[in-house]
Tab-separated table of C-alpha atoms and ligand atoms in Angstrom:
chain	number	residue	atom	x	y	z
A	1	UNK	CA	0.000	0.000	0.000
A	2	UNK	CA	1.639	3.513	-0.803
A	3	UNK	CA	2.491	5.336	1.902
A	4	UNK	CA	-0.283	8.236	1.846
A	5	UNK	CA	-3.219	5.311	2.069
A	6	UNK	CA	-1.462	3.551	4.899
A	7	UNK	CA	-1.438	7.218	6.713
A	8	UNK	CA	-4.810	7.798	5.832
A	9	UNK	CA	-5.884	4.385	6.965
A	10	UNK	CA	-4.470	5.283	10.507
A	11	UNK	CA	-5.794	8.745	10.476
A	12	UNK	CA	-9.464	6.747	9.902
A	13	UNK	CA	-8.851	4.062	12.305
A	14	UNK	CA	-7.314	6.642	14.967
A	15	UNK	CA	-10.616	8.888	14.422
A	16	UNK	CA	-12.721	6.004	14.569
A	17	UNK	CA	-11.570	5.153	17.765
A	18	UNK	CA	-12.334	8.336	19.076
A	19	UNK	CA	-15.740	8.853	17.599
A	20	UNK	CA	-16.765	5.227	19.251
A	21	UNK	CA	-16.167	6.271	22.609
A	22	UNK	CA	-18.439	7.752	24.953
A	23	UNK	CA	-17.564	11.717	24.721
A	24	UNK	CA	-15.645	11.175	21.193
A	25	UNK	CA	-18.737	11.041	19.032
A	26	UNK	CA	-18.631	14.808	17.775
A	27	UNK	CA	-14.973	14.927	17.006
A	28	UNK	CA	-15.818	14.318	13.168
A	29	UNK	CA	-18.460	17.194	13.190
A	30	UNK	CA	-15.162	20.087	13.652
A	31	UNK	CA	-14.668	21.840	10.584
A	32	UNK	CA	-11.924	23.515	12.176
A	33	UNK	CA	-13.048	27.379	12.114
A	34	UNK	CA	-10.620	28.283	15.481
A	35	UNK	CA	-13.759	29.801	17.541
A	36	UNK	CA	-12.310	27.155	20.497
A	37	UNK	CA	-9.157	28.712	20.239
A	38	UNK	CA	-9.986	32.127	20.410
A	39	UNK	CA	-12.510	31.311	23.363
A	40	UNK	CA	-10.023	29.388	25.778
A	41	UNK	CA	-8.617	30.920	28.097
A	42	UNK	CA	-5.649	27.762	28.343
A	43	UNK	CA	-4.789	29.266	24.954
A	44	UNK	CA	-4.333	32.371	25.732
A	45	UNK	CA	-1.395	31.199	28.683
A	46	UNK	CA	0.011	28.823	27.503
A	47	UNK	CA	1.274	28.224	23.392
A	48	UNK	CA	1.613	24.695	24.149
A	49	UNK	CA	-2.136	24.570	24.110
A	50	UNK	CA	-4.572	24.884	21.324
A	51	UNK	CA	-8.292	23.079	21.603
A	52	UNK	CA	-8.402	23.771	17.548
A	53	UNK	CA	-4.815	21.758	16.895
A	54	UNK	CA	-5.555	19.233	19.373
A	55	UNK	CA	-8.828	18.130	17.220
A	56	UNK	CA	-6.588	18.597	14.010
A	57	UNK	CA	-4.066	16.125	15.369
A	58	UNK	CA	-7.078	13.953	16.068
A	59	UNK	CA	-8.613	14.171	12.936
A	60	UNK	CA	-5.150	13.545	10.763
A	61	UNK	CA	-4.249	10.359	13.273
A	62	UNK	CA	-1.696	11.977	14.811
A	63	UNK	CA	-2.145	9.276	17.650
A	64	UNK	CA	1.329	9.220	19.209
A	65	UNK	CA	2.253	13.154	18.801
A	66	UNK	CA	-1.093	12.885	20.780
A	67	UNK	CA	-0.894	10.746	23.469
A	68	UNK	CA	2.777	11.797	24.186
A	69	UNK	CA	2.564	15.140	24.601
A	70	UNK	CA	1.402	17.822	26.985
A	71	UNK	CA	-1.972	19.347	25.294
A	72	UNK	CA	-4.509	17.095	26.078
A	73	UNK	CA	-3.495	17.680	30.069
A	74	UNK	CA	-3.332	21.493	29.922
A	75	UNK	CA	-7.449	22.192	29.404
A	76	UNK	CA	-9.061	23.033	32.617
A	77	UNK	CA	-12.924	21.613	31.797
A	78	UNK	CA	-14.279	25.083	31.960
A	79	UNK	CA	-16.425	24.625	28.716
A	80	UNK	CA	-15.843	28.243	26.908
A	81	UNK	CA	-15.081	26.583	23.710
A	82	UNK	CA	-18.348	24.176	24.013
A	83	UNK	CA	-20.820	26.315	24.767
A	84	UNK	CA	-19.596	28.488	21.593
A	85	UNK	CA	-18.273	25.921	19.144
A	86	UNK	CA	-20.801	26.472	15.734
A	87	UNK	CA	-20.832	22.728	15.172
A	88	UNK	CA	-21.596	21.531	19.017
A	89	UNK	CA	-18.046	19.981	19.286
A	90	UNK	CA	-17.798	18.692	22.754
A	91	UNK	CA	-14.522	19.973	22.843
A	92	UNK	CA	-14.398	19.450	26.325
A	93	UNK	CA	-15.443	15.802	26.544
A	94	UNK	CA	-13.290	15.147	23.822
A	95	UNK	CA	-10.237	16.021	26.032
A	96	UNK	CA	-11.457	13.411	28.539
A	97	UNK	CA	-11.759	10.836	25.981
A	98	UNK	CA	-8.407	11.618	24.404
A	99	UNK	CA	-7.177	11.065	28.255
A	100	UNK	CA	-8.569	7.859	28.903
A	101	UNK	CA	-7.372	6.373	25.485
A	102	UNK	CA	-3.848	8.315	26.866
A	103	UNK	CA	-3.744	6.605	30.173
A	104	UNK	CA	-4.611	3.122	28.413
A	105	UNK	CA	-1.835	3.649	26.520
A	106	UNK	CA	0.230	4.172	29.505
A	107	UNK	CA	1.049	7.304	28.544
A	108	UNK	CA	-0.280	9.740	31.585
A	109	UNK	CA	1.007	12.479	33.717
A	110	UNK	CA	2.690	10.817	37.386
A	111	UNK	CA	0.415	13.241	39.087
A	112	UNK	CA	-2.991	10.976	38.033
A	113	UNK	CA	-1.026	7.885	39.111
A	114	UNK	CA	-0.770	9.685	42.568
A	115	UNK	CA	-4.564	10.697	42.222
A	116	UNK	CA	-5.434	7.701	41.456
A	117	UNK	CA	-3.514	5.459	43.986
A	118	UNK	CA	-4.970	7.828	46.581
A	119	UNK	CA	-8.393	7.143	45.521
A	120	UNK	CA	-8.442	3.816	45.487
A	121	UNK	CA	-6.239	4.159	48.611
A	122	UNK	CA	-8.650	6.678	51.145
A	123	UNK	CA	-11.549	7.569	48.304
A	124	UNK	CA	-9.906	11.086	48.631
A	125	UNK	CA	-8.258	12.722	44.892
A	126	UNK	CA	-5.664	14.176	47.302
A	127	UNK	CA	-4.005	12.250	50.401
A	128	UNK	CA	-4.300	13.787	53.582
A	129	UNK	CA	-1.166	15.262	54.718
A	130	UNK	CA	0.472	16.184	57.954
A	131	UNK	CA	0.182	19.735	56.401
A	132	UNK	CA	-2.892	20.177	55.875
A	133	UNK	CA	-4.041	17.617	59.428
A	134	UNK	CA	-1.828	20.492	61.275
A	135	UNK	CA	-3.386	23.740	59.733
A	136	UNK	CA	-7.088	22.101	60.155
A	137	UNK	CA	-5.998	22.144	63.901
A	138	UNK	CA	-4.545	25.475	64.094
A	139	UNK	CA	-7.579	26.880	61.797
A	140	UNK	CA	-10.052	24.519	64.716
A	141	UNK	CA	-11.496	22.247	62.179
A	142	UNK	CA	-11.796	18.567	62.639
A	143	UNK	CA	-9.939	16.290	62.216
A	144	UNK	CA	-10.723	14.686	58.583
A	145	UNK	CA	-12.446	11.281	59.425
A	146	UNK	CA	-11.328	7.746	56.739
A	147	UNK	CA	-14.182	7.315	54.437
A	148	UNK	CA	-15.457	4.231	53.653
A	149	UNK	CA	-13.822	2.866	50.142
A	150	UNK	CA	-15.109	-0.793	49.890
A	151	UNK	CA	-18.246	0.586	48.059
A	152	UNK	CA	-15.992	3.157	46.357
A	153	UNK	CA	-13.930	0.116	44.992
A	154	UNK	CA	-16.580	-1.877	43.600
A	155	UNK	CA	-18.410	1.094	41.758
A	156	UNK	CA	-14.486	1.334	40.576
A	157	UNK	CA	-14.109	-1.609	39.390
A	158	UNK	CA	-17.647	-1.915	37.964
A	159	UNK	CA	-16.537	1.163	35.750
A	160	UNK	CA	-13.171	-0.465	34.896
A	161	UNK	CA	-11.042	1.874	36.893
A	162	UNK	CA	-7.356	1.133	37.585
A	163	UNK	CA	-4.358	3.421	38.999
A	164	UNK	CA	-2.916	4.750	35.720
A	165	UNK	CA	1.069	3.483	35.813
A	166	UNK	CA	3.726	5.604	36.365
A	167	UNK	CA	6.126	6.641	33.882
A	168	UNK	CA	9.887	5.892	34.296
A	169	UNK	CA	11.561	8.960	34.903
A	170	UNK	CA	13.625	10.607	32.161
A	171	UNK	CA	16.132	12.155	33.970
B	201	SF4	S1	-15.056	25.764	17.436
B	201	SF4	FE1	-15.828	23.714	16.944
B	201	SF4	S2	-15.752	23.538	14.703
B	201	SF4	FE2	-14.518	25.327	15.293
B	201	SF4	S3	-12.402	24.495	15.434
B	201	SF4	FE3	-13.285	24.400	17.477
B	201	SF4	S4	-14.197	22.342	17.627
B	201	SF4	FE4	-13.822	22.740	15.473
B	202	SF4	S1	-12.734	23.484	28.119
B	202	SF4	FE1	-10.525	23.272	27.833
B	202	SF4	S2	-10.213	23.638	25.656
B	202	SF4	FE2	-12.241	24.411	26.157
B	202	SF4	S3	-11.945	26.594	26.583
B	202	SF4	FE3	-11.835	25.510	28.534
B	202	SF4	S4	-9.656	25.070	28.837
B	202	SF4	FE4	-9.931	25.614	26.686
């Protein structure tokens, strides 16, 4: 097969992929017309981030530029580019699918392996720390109490949930 039908087989299948998962079904509907861009606030920080190329890179089957790199990380959920997006892209669920394909591909920030270790651990995002135990006591707050997790874990691993791996270090 020449080489620009084997890249646009993997730019269908790659799509595909996306578009069959639950908050991927739009992705096909962007037409690429930058109002995301020019609506997110991300964007406007930070060059490494750009809703518009994100979708591009999705579109094309640029899976492992993708899933290797920062973007998909960077956008904060706060819906700007959804609510305003001509061809209801939901831009935003779109970055949560693109992370879940990421993190099944072992290929997710340390920081969610912490999150999620701690989940499963105390059903808390964030471990309690001595910091913060000590500055609920000077502040005269409670003590924070264990939660319960055994339900926690089964509704986890009804859904399929597992702590995301970490990534050997680089340096
Ligand atoms: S606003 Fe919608 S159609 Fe326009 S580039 Fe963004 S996702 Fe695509
Ligand atoms: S939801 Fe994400 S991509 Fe959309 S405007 Fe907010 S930060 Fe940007």
């Amino acid at each position: 097969m020449p080489h620009h039908n084997v890249k646009k087989a993997e730019a269908m299948s790659f799509s595909e992929e996306v578009t069959c998962r639950h908050g991927g079904e739009t992705l096909t509907a962007c037409y690429q017309c930058g109002t995301c861009a020019s609506s997110c606030p991300v964007a406007r920080l930070d060059s490494r981030f750009n809703p518009r190329e994100v979708l591009k890179l999705a579109l094309l089957g640029e899976k492992d530029e993708l899933l290797s790199g920062d973007a998909i990380w960077l956008c904060t959920s706060c819906f700007n580019c959804q609510e305003r997006c001509p061809q209801n892209v939901e831009i935003a669920e779109l970055m949560f699918t693109l992370r879940n394909i990421a993190i099944e591909a072992g290929n997710s920030p340390n920081i969610y392996a912490d999150f999620g270790g701690a989940l499963l651990a105390d059903g808390r995002i964030v471990a309690i720390s001595k910091f913060v135990e000590k500055k609920r006591e000077e502040f005269g707050l409670p003590p924070l109490k264990p939660v319960g997790v055994e339900d926690l874990n089964k509704i986890l691993e009804a859904t399929g949930f597992t702590k995301p791996e970490k990534k050997e270090a680089s340096q």
